[in-house]
Structures are given as C-alpha cells and as structure tokens.
Amino acid sequence: MADAIASVSLVIERIAELFVERAVVKLFSGIRSEIDGTMAELEKLRYFLKDADTYVRHGNVEVSNLVSKTKDMAFRVDDLLSRLTFDLASKREEGGITYFLIRRLPWILNEKFKLSKVRSELDEIRTKIASLRSRDSSSTSNRLVSIYGMGGIGKTTLAMKLYRDSRVRCHFDSLAWATVSQDFQARHLFAKILIQLTSATTDEREKISRMSPEKVAADISGVLKSRKCFLILDDIWTREAWDRLKPAFSKDQTHPNISKILITTRSKNVAFHAADGDDEEEDFLHGLQALDKDESFKLFQKKAWDLTNSKLNETTTELANEMLEHCSGLPLAISLLAGLLSTRRSINECKILREDFQTYLKRYNIHEEQQEGSKHLGLSWLLNLSYDDLPSYSKPCLLYFCLFPQGHEIDVSQLCQLWIAEGFVSLSPWQWGNSFETMEDVAYGCLCELVHRCIIQVEEWGSTGRIRTCRIHHLIRDFCMSKASDETFLQSIILSNNRDMMNISSSSTVKNVLQINGFQRLAVNVNNLANPMLISDDKNHKYAHLRSLAFANLSPIQLKQVWKPLLNKFHLLRVLKLENLKRLVQLPKDIGKLKDLRFLSIKDSDVEQLPSSIGYLRYLQTLDLRTVSRLTLPNVIYKLKELRHLYLPCRSSVTDKKLFLNGLNSLQTLTGILVDCNHWNHLARLTNLRRLEVYINKNLGDCYHPTSSTFNRLEFLAVKNDSGSTINITPIILRYPRTYEIHVGLPVEKLPQEDQISPNLVKLTLAHTGLKYDPMATLQKLPNLRTLHLDRDAFLGFEMVCSRGGFPRLESLSLVELFYLEEWQVEEGALPSLCRLNIRCCKRLMTLPDGLKHVITVKEIMVERMPIEFKYRVGEGGVDFYKVKHVPSLVFLNTSK
C-alpha cells in the first residue's frame, strides 16, 4: 500500500513541477485540460488509498486488486510525462518548440487520447473503492445510536463531546444538532436541521422557512441518503415525540445507511422504541451510569479549579468529600456543589456551610425521596440549598427562567431587559455617580453570578467575551417551576392537542389558572390547539395581580379573544410578549390603556400596522417590532421618554415619512432605522446609544462631523442598505473610542484608514462591500482585532495577502462566499494568534496558503461547500496536507463535485 501511495504522490509532484516552466505550459496547452484532470483523479485516489489500506490488511482481495491497478496507472502516466519532457528537450536543440509543435501535432493528439483514457480508468477505480467503503460501512455499522439515563447524568454533555470531536467530525460530510424539548414544533425543528445539514445561505434559509413541514422532512431524508451526515437529536421526551420526527429519518433499504443519528433521552423505553424492534439497533443503546466516588471527586476538582483558578484547601476538600457522598454520582449535582463551594473563601464560611448541609439533609431525606421516585432523584437538598444560598435579588431572576420554554436558548440581552422591566434589578446609590454603569450592567452581573454557581449554562459567548445566549438545565427548571408555583410567582402552560405534551383542554382555560392561583406571571404556548377560551371576560374575574403575560403562536381568532379582557383587566401589566403570532393580525387601537407597560414585543409576528396609541405607554423601556411583514409605524415613538431599547423591522414605513426620535435620551439600542444625512445628525444627539444598526439610502458626504461627545458609548455599529448604491462609510465610523464591533453590509467606495477606526475594535464583519482592493492591507494593522468575517462579495479581487506581523491578535477568521478569490497568501509571521479558520463557498480558491504551516496556534479549520478537489488536495493524504497537518481539527462539510 505504501508504494502505491508513493507512486501516486510522485506523479502528482512531477505534474506540479512540470508546469512551473512557461515553455512547458505553452507546449502542453493542447492537452493541459487532460493533464489537469488526470492530476485531480490521482489526488482523489491518494485520498481513498489511505482508507483502503485497512481493507488490504484484512485480506480484501477486491480492494487489493484495485490498489495494484492504481499503481500501474500511476506508472503509465509517469511514462507518458517522461516521453513528453524528453521530446521537448531534444526538439529544443533541433529547431525550437514551434518546429516541434508543427511536426508533432498528430502525436500530441494521440497522447491526449491516451491521457483521456487513463483519466477515465482512474475515475472508475476511485468509484469502485468508494462503493466498497460505503458497502462495508452499511453492512457493519448501525444508523441510530441512543444515549439514555436519568436527568443530570450527562447525556447532553457526552453527545456534545462526540459532536465536537474532530476525530468524529472528519468522517462526515454534514453535521446538525437540534434540541427537541417537551414542547417542540416539528416545522421549526426540521428547518433548523436542514439549514445545518446543507450549510444554507441566507437566501436558502429564507426558502426553507417557507416550506411545509412535510417538504422539509422529505428534503432532510434526501440529504441523509445522499451524504454521510451526523445528526444529534437531544432530549427526546416520549415515544410519540419520536414518532412525529421519524418520517424525516426513516430507513430506506434501497440506500446504504451512510448517515448516523444519535438521540438522547431520559427514557429507556423511548430508546428501545426508536430502535424500532431491531435487534441490531438495540446493541447500540447506551445507558449512562452514575459516577463512582473517585470519578465524582475528579470532576468536582476540575469544576472547582475552573471556577476559582486555585487549589482546594484542606477544609474545603474534606467538606466536598462529605457532600459528594449525597450527590448520587450525577455530574449536574457535582457541578452545583462546586458552584456552591466556590463562594466560600474562608474556613469559617466552610463551617457554616457544613451546618447548613446537615440541616438540609435532614429536611429533605434523600433516601425517602429516591424510594418514592421523585423527579429530583434525591437532589432536593442540594437544589434547595443552592437556591436559598443565593442573594435575595438573584432569586426572582432565577425563577424568571421558567417564562421561557423547556430547552429554549435564551438571548441574554432580552433576559436582562425583562429583569429590568420587572423591577428585579436597579442601580445602587453608590452606582449613581458612575456615568457608564447602567441597569443592564447590573442585570448582566446577576446572570454571571448564576453562571459562576453552575446554576445556568452558557450556550454561546460573544466575540467581546460577554455571554450571548444561555440555557437552564431541565432538572433545575423543574425545581424552579415548583418554587415559582408555590410562591405564585409564575406559571408556564402549553396548550396542545398532542399527546406528548403537557395538555390543558379547551374547557380548562387559562382563566382558571389565573383566578384560582393568583399567579403574577404567565407564559402560554399555544401548539396545535384550535381556539381555546384563553381568558374569561367575566366581570367577576379580577386579574389585578398579573404583572407579565407571554403568548406564543396565537392565531388571529385567539388574539382577538384575548384583547378585550387583557385591556380591561390587566391594568398593572409590566411585560407583554406576543411573539410568533400566526398569520396576519392587528394590534388593538386602545393598547395605550396598558399604561404601566415596560416591555412590549411582537417579534417574529405577522403584524402590518402599529396603532398610534402606543405613544401613551410613557413607561415603556423595550419595544421590539422585528416583525416578519412590512410594518407601518405612527410617528409617536418620540413620546416614549423612558425607552431604552428600540428594535425596528428591516422593512418599515412611517406615516409622516420620517421617524422622530428626539428626546429619547435613555435610548441604548436602536436597530433597523433608515437614515439620511439630516436624520443621522439627529441620531448623533442620542449619546447613550450602545448598539446602533442603521440602513443608509445615500452618501452622508460631509454633512456629519463627529464631536468628542458623539456616540462615545457606542459598542456595536452596523450599517446596511437595500439600494445597492455605493456609500462612503468613513464619516460614519470615525474613531468611536468604545466601539468593539462593527458590521458593514453595503457597497463601499473604500475602507477607512486604520487610524480612522476604533483602536478597541474586536470584531469586524464585511458583507456585500464589493471591495476591489485587498482589504487585508488595512485590516491587518488593527491592533486588537480578534474576529474577522469577510462575507458574500466583501472582496471582488483575485488575491489576498496577510503580511508578516499582520493581525497580531486575530483569533477567528471567516472567508465566506468570496466568489472571485483565487489565491490567498500568508507570509511567515502573519496571524500569530489565529485559532479558528472557516472557509465557505469560495469556489475558485483551490488550496490553502503555504504560510499556514507556520501558524501553529490554529486549533480548528472548517471547510464548507467547497469543491471536492479542494478536499482531496488539502485533506489528509493530499498534496497540500503538509500545510495543515499540525491542526488538531480539520473538518470538511458539504463538499461538492
């Protein structure tokens, strides 16, 4: 096998060396395409030969014969090249290349025919080897693997480790992860999976979002059959839930099982049901077991070190061992314990905690609880102790997570805004004098404390090191839901006809929950239920206690039924979330009656017009109008003097043509607004803005002159347009000292000079900029840039160069849909801090730069939607693999022929 690979490699190198000389290029111009094609086939074969070695060692005669044939083919190509080069050298002495070409034209045509035949035979060999690999994979591997076990035992953690492991990822063409949760919607879940499996572009995502569930499921099934995919479905609750999902993942005996599906579930019955009675599939059911004593302490040590960055003292270690005996070997419990102990710095604090621990153990008898089959599995003592140990201001913040659906990925910005609207956080007297400290900062600090205690999980970090999204474990959420119910703090309801969900029938309405229990906050998710009586209009029913109301997926009929009692009875409502409203709906004209409202969101809803009475909501702090349809706005937003966050839809119009925002001095977030020269000058007066996303329809020219006080708190800036006209962006982004992130999504004349861009810039995204000159010359001089995305025609040139010493702190680089890029150079000493590289859909880029072999900091390279030849050339065994062989994770997804 080694000699076959060596033979193929030798021929590839000879072809590459041959075409360095211009005379040779001219000589072989008539057969260049055939030589290139032959080289490509050889590169593909070299990629396959490495895997074929396993079959040869196990005595597979068919593969052994194909390998021998490959070696013979390599010798034939080498012989043809040797004769060509020999004739070239001899004819140079006789009469030159032109004379040679005229005399030998018939011979060259004959050689072209021979090369074409060799190329065809090489392709046939490669196809046979690929077929054998696929057949072998189908016959010896199962398609579905299940991980099951009690809550908190680490199913999702194990699945995530597999999903992120480069040794696993490199075997698949496409990857996808989806959290199913208890109240999932099949259409949304299928769309999320298909988008991941196909690495869908923005246009393709829009198309997928309009598909029916049946169409998306069929497309998923097609992708799973045509590509080698790895799909994880996390947290499937019931057999019925799997039955709803199964149509997209059903087996087809006419296609090999080249894709793999992994599911996690708490129920062993669900795992067996997914196996569908297949004895072979049942062999791939993996039941997780609790950790033993040693494993528990090792995990605790690791968690404690991550939290405190210091070794445990003797007292803490002794206390930890004592408490670990009552954690049932569950990783979740061990993490909670590490978070609890991380707040104890002194010996005296540890002694107090030991006393509390013993008290809680007696109060919540762990053995009785386990025998009774409690859903908390003997962890009530730890859950209650962790909760009671929280500062008083953090407790309502934690319980508020129950407002979001099970398994939901929670946007941190919105979460903090909701906490503020509810009055959970406020500035302390000592913070009043700090002009840069806001309530949003205090709320974020509260979240960080919950994360530090391992109560809340970080889902995604932002480029500036702040938490972008988070999640709450279902066991902790169950506990919080019980607490919230006991305290009439909050209730979450799913209205559904599906048997696999928590049901409330149409006769048992939301009014009963509100009236009998007096909850202060209510979240209602309507899922496939036809027109329930949500809220009673009976005058005897009082709802003065209600502070927050969150509806999702209401139909127009249901919304109409809700409005009258809502406006007449919920006078003290602070939060109103009306998200994902189905079909075209209208907000009532008298919504202004909710005078105490602080937070209003109609995000992802089909609403076309906002009533003018919105101007009466004088205490409103957050207004989220990111609707899916074009929205007409009344020109009354300027009356909302307490407004802190305004999200406008990307398509909107104003009744008076121009939206006035004068006097909104508390505004921190403004997105989706269309501006011209005059409007921009008005925006410059909003000096507390932290996040600004604008659409520009023409050049601002010299009409804007920033002062020292303009946008001096701005952290995020995005500029876009829909017109396609070229804009001079230099006046817009002139040196804002606190701007950490900039997104430019429109055609620009040129980039500003490096000294005109904030020196604190950490993340930069360029999309649709249409730059004709290499942007790297400017961008590589930014001293603190850590993340750079060049997206969708950001650069229209053919060559990019990263020079020596350039990008000193860049950690993440993405090159996406740069359709004209052919060559990328990286000089030695460039990109010294690069960790992650993503190349996607740059179809003319044939290889990676040679200089990457010097960038030893790279941990991951992700290549998506690139030609298959790129994979064969750069992947393991390829002619250019030496450039990236030091990279731990090299993944190719959705490569194409």
CSV table of C-alpha atoms in Angstrom, one decimal, residues 417 440 598-599 618-624 640-647 663-671 688-691:
chain,number,residue,atom,x,y,z
A,417,GLN,CA,-34.3,43.8,29.7
A,440,GLU,CA,-28.3,46.4,32.1
A,598,ARG,CA,-42.3,48.4,30.5
A,599,PHE,CA,-41.7,45.7,27.9
A,618,ARG,CA,-44.9,56.5,28.8
A,619,TYR,CA,-43.0,54.0,31.0
A,620,LEU,CA,-42.1,51.7,28.1
A,621,GLN,CA,-38.4,50.6,28.2
A,622,THR,CA,-38.2,48.0,25.5
A,623,LEU,CA,-40.2,47.9,22.2
A,624,ASP,CA,-39.4,45.0,19.9
A,640,LEU,CA,-41.7,57.2,24.9
A,641,LYS,CA,-39.2,59.1,27.0
A,642,GLU,CA,-38.2,56.1,29.2
A,643,LEU,CA,-37.4,54.0,26.1
A,644,ARG,CA,-34.1,52.2,26.4
A,645,HIS,CA,-34.2,49.6,23.6
A,646,LEU,CA,-36.0,50.0,20.2
A,647,TYR,CA,-35.9,47.2,17.6
A,663,GLY,CA,-35.6,63.5,23.3
A,664,LEU,CA,-35.1,59.7,23.8
A,665,ASN,CA,-32.0,60.4,25.9
A,666,SER,CA,-32.2,57.0,27.6
A,667,LEU,CA,-32.0,55.0,24.4
A,668,GLN,CA,-29.2,52.4,24.4
A,669,THR,CA,-30.3,50.2,21.5
A,670,LEU,CA,-31.6,51.3,18.1
A,671,THR,CA,-31.9,48.8,15.2
A,688,ASN,CA,-26.3,57.0,25.4
A,689,LEU,CA,-26.5,54.6,22.4
A,690,ARG,CA,-24.6,51.4,22.9
A,691,ARG,CA,-25.9,49.4,19.9
